[in-house]
Coordinates of C-alpha atoms in Angstrom, one line a residue:
M174 CA 131.3 105.2 19.6
S175 CA 134.3 103.5 21.4
A176 CA 134.5 99.7 21.9
V177 CA 133.3 98.5 25.4
R178 CA 136.6 97.2 27.1
V179 CA 136.1 93.8 28.3
L180 CA 138.2 91.9 31.1
L181 CA 137.7 88.3 31.3
A182 CA 138.3 86.8 35.0
D183 CA 138.0 82.7 35.0
D184 CA 140.3 80.1 36.5
Q185 CA 139.5 77.8 33.6
E186 CA 141.8 78.8 30.5
L187 CA 139.5 77.2 28.2
I188 CA 136.8 78.8 29.0
R189 CA 138.7 82.2 28.8
Q190 CA 140.0 81.2 25.4
G191 CA 136.6 80.6 24.3
L192 CA 135.1 83.7 25.4
R193 CA 138.2 85.8 23.8
K194 CA 137.6 84.1 20.5
M195 CA 133.8 84.6 20.7
L196 CA 133.8 88.3 21.8
E197 CA 136.6 89.3 19.4
I198 CA 134.6 88.9 16.3
E199 CA 131.9 91.3 17.8
E200 CA 131.8 94.8 16.7
G201 CA 132.1 97.2 19.3
I202 CA 133.8 94.9 21.8
E203 CA 137.6 94.6 22.8
V204 CA 138.9 92.1 25.0
V205 CA 141.7 94.1 27.0
G206 CA 142.7 91.7 29.4
E207 CA 142.4 88.0 31.1
A208 CA 142.9 86.9 34.8
A209 CA 142.8 83.2 36.4
D210 CA 141.9 84.3 39.7
G211 CA 140.6 87.3 41.7
E212 CA 144.0 88.8 42.6
E213 CA 145.3 88.6 39.2
A214 CA 142.0 90.2 37.8
L215 CA 142.4 93.1 40.3
R216 CA 145.6 93.9 39.3
A217 CA 144.9 93.7 35.4
A218 CA 141.7 95.9 36.1
G219 CA 144.5 98.7 37.1
R220 CA 146.3 98.1 34.4
C221 CA 143.9 97.6 31.4
R222 CA 141.0 99.8 33.2
P223 CA 138.1 97.9 31.2
D224 CA 134.5 99.0 31.2
V225 CA 133.1 95.5 31.9
A226 CA 134.5 92.9 34.1
L227 CA 133.3 89.5 33.2
V228 CA 133.8 87.4 36.6
D229 CA 133.6 83.9 37.4
A230 CA 132.0 83.2 41.0
R231 CA 134.5 80.6 42.0
M232 CA 138.1 81.1 41.6
P233 CA 141.2 80.5 43.6
R234 CA 142.9 82.8 45.9
M235 CA 140.0 85.5 45.6
N236 CA 136.6 84.4 44.6
G237 CA 134.0 86.4 42.3
V238 CA 132.4 88.2 45.3
E239 CA 135.4 89.3 47.0
L240 CA 136.8 90.5 43.6
I241 CA 133.7 92.5 43.0
T242 CA 133.7 94.3 46.5
L243 CA 137.2 95.5 46.0
L244 CA 136.6 96.6 42.2
S245 CA 133.6 98.5 43.2
A246 CA 135.6 100.3 45.8
R247 CA 138.7 100.8 43.8
Y248 CA 137.3 101.4 40.0
P249 CA 133.5 102.1 40.4
A250 CA 133.4 102.7 36.6
V251 CA 134.0 99.1 36.2
A252 CA 130.8 97.2 35.7
S253 CA 131.0 93.6 37.1
V254 CA 129.0 90.8 35.4
V255 CA 129.3 87.4 37.0
L256 CA 129.3 84.7 34.4
S257 CA 129.0 81.1 36.3
T258 CA 127.6 77.7 36.5
F259 CA 126.2 78.5 39.9
D260 CA 123.1 79.9 40.6
E261 CA 122.9 79.5 44.4
D262 CA 121.8 82.4 46.7
D263 CA 125.1 83.2 48.3
Y264 CA 126.6 83.8 45.0
I265 CA 123.8 85.5 43.5
F266 CA 123.0 88.1 46.3
G267 CA 126.5 88.4 47.5
A268 CA 127.4 89.5 44.1
L269 CA 124.8 91.9 43.6
R270 CA 125.4 93.3 47.3
A271 CA 128.9 93.7 46.5
G272 CA 128.1 95.8 43.6
A273 CA 127.7 93.4 40.6
V274 CA 125.5 95.0 37.8
G275 CA 124.7 91.4 36.3
Y276 CA 124.5 87.5 36.9
L277 CA 124.4 85.4 34.0
L278 CA 124.5 81.5 33.8
K279 CA 127.2 79.9 31.4
D280 CA 124.2 78.1 29.7
C281 CA 123.2 81.4 28.1
T282 CA 123.5 81.9 24.4
P283 CA 126.6 83.7 22.9
A284 CA 124.0 86.4 21.6
E285 CA 122.4 86.9 25.2
L286 CA 126.0 87.2 26.8
V287 CA 127.4 89.7 23.9
D288 CA 123.9 91.7 24.4
A289 CA 124.5 91.6 28.4
I290 CA 128.1 93.1 27.7
R291 CA 127.0 95.9 25.7
R292 CA 124.2 96.8 28.0
A293 CA 126.4 96.5 31.3
G294 CA 129.0 98.9 29.3
R295 CA 125.9 101.2 28.9
G296 CA 125.4 101.0 32.9
E297 CA 122.2 98.8 32.7
T298 CA 121.6 96.0 34.7
V299 CA 121.5 92.6 33.4
L300 CA 120.2 89.0 34.7
A301 CA 119.5 85.7 33.4
S302 CA 116.0 84.7 33.8
P303 CA 116.2 82.3 36.6
V304 CA 118.2 84.8 38.6
A305 CA 115.7 87.5 37.9
A306 CA 113.0 85.2 39.3
R307 CA 115.1 84.4 42.4
L308 CA 115.6 88.0 43.0
V309 CA 112.0 88.8 42.6
A310 CA 111.1 85.7 44.8
E311 CA 113.5 87.3 47.7
L312 CA 112.0 90.8 47.2
R313 CA 108.5 89.6 47.8
R314 CA 109.5 87.2 51.0
S315 CA 111.4 90.3 52.5
T316 CA 108.8 93.1 51.5
T317 CA 107.0 94.5 54.6
P318 CA 103.3 93.4 54.4
A319 CA 100.6 96.1 54.3
L320 CA 98.3 96.4 57.1
P321 CA 94.7 97.0 57.0
D322 CA 93.7 100.7 57.3
Q323 CA 97.3 101.4 57.8
E324 CA 96.9 105.0 57.4
R325 CA 94.8 104.7 60.5
L326 CA 98.0 103.5 62.7
S327 CA 100.9 105.4 64.2
V328 CA 104.2 103.9 63.4
R329 CA 104.6 102.1 66.7
E330 CA 100.9 100.5 66.4
A331 CA 101.9 99.2 63.0
Q332 CA 105.1 97.7 64.6
V333 CA 102.8 95.9 67.2
A334 CA 100.4 95.0 64.8
R335 CA 102.7 93.3 62.3
L336 CA 104.4 91.4 65.4
I337 CA 100.9 90.2 66.4
S338 CA 100.2 88.8 63.0
T339 CA 103.2 86.8 63.4
G340 CA 102.3 85.2 66.7
A341 CA 104.3 87.2 69.0
T342 CA 103.2 87.6 72.5
N343 CA 103.0 91.0 74.3
R344 CA 106.4 89.9 76.2
Q345 CA 107.9 89.0 73.0
I346 CA 106.7 92.2 71.3
A347 CA 108.3 94.2 74.5
D348 CA 111.5 92.7 74.0
R349 CA 111.9 93.0 70.4
L350 CA 110.4 97.0 70.6
L351 CA 112.5 97.6 73.8
I352 CA 109.5 98.7 75.4
T353 CA 107.4 97.7 78.3
E354 CA 104.9 95.2 78.5
G355 CA 102.4 97.8 79.7
T356 CA 103.1 99.6 76.4
V357 CA 102.4 97.2 74.6
K358 CA 99.2 96.5 76.0
N359 CA 98.2 100.2 75.4
H360 CA 98.9 99.5 71.9
V361 CA 96.9 96.5 71.6
T362 CA 94.1 98.2 73.3
N363 CA 94.3 100.9 70.9
L364 CA 94.4 98.7 67.9
L365 CA 91.2 96.9 69.2
R366 CA 89.4 100.2 69.2
K367 CA 90.6 101.0 65.8
Y368 CA 89.7 97.8 64.3
G369 CA 86.6 97.6 66.1
L370 CA 87.4 94.2 67.7
R371 CA 86.9 93.0 71.2
D372 CA 89.9 90.8 72.0
R373 CA 93.7 90.0 71.0
T374 CA 93.0 86.5 69.6
R375 CA 90.4 88.2 66.8
L376 CA 93.0 90.8 66.2
A377 CA 95.6 88.4 65.3
L378 CA 93.5 86.4 63.2
H379 CA 92.2 89.7 61.5
L380 CA 95.5 90.6 60.8
Q381 CA 96.8 87.0 59.6
R382 CA 93.7 87.1 56.9
A383 CA 94.7 90.4 55.6
N384 CA 98.4 89.4 54.9
R385 CA 97.4 86.0 53.4
P386 CA 97.6 85.6 49.7
S387 CA 94.7 85.1 47.8
S388 CA 94.5 81.8 45.9

């Protein structure tokens, strides 16, 4: 099996030298290039065609997210992995949206870094534990909550029900869904009938209780 070709992109020379020395002794890994900023890294990627780009989040002239965006567009075969001291959401989610296959923190062990490079070279996703936890939490926040007896509702009724559960008024729902307030009232009437409830307040409480996490 051929060695995983790695490009190092970090504005601190001491970090690059340390990474090179650490990786050069690893079987199956070859450091094929270095860069001190994003623009230099992009040019180097065109010359040395790495399998994995190990990218710092903060670099002069072009930061890590910008670099990964361009690498993903120009060299889609390159697996970009961020190696950073920063675990801020803007960097994490920005890098992943840009096309990064991994995000590691610089306090990881040498063994963890080497394993991550090999896995990225095989096309796997690699995330530091704190980053993975942050990603899971974000997914949970953004996941659309299930509605009670949702299979009995039309698509529009489900949309109205979710907005009611957030406390939205009929006028706010109408504006949000680009429908008339009368149409919203009709959907509310249908929801009351399907849930066997007498008024909108009871409907809102019923939907809020259904989506409240159990203790």
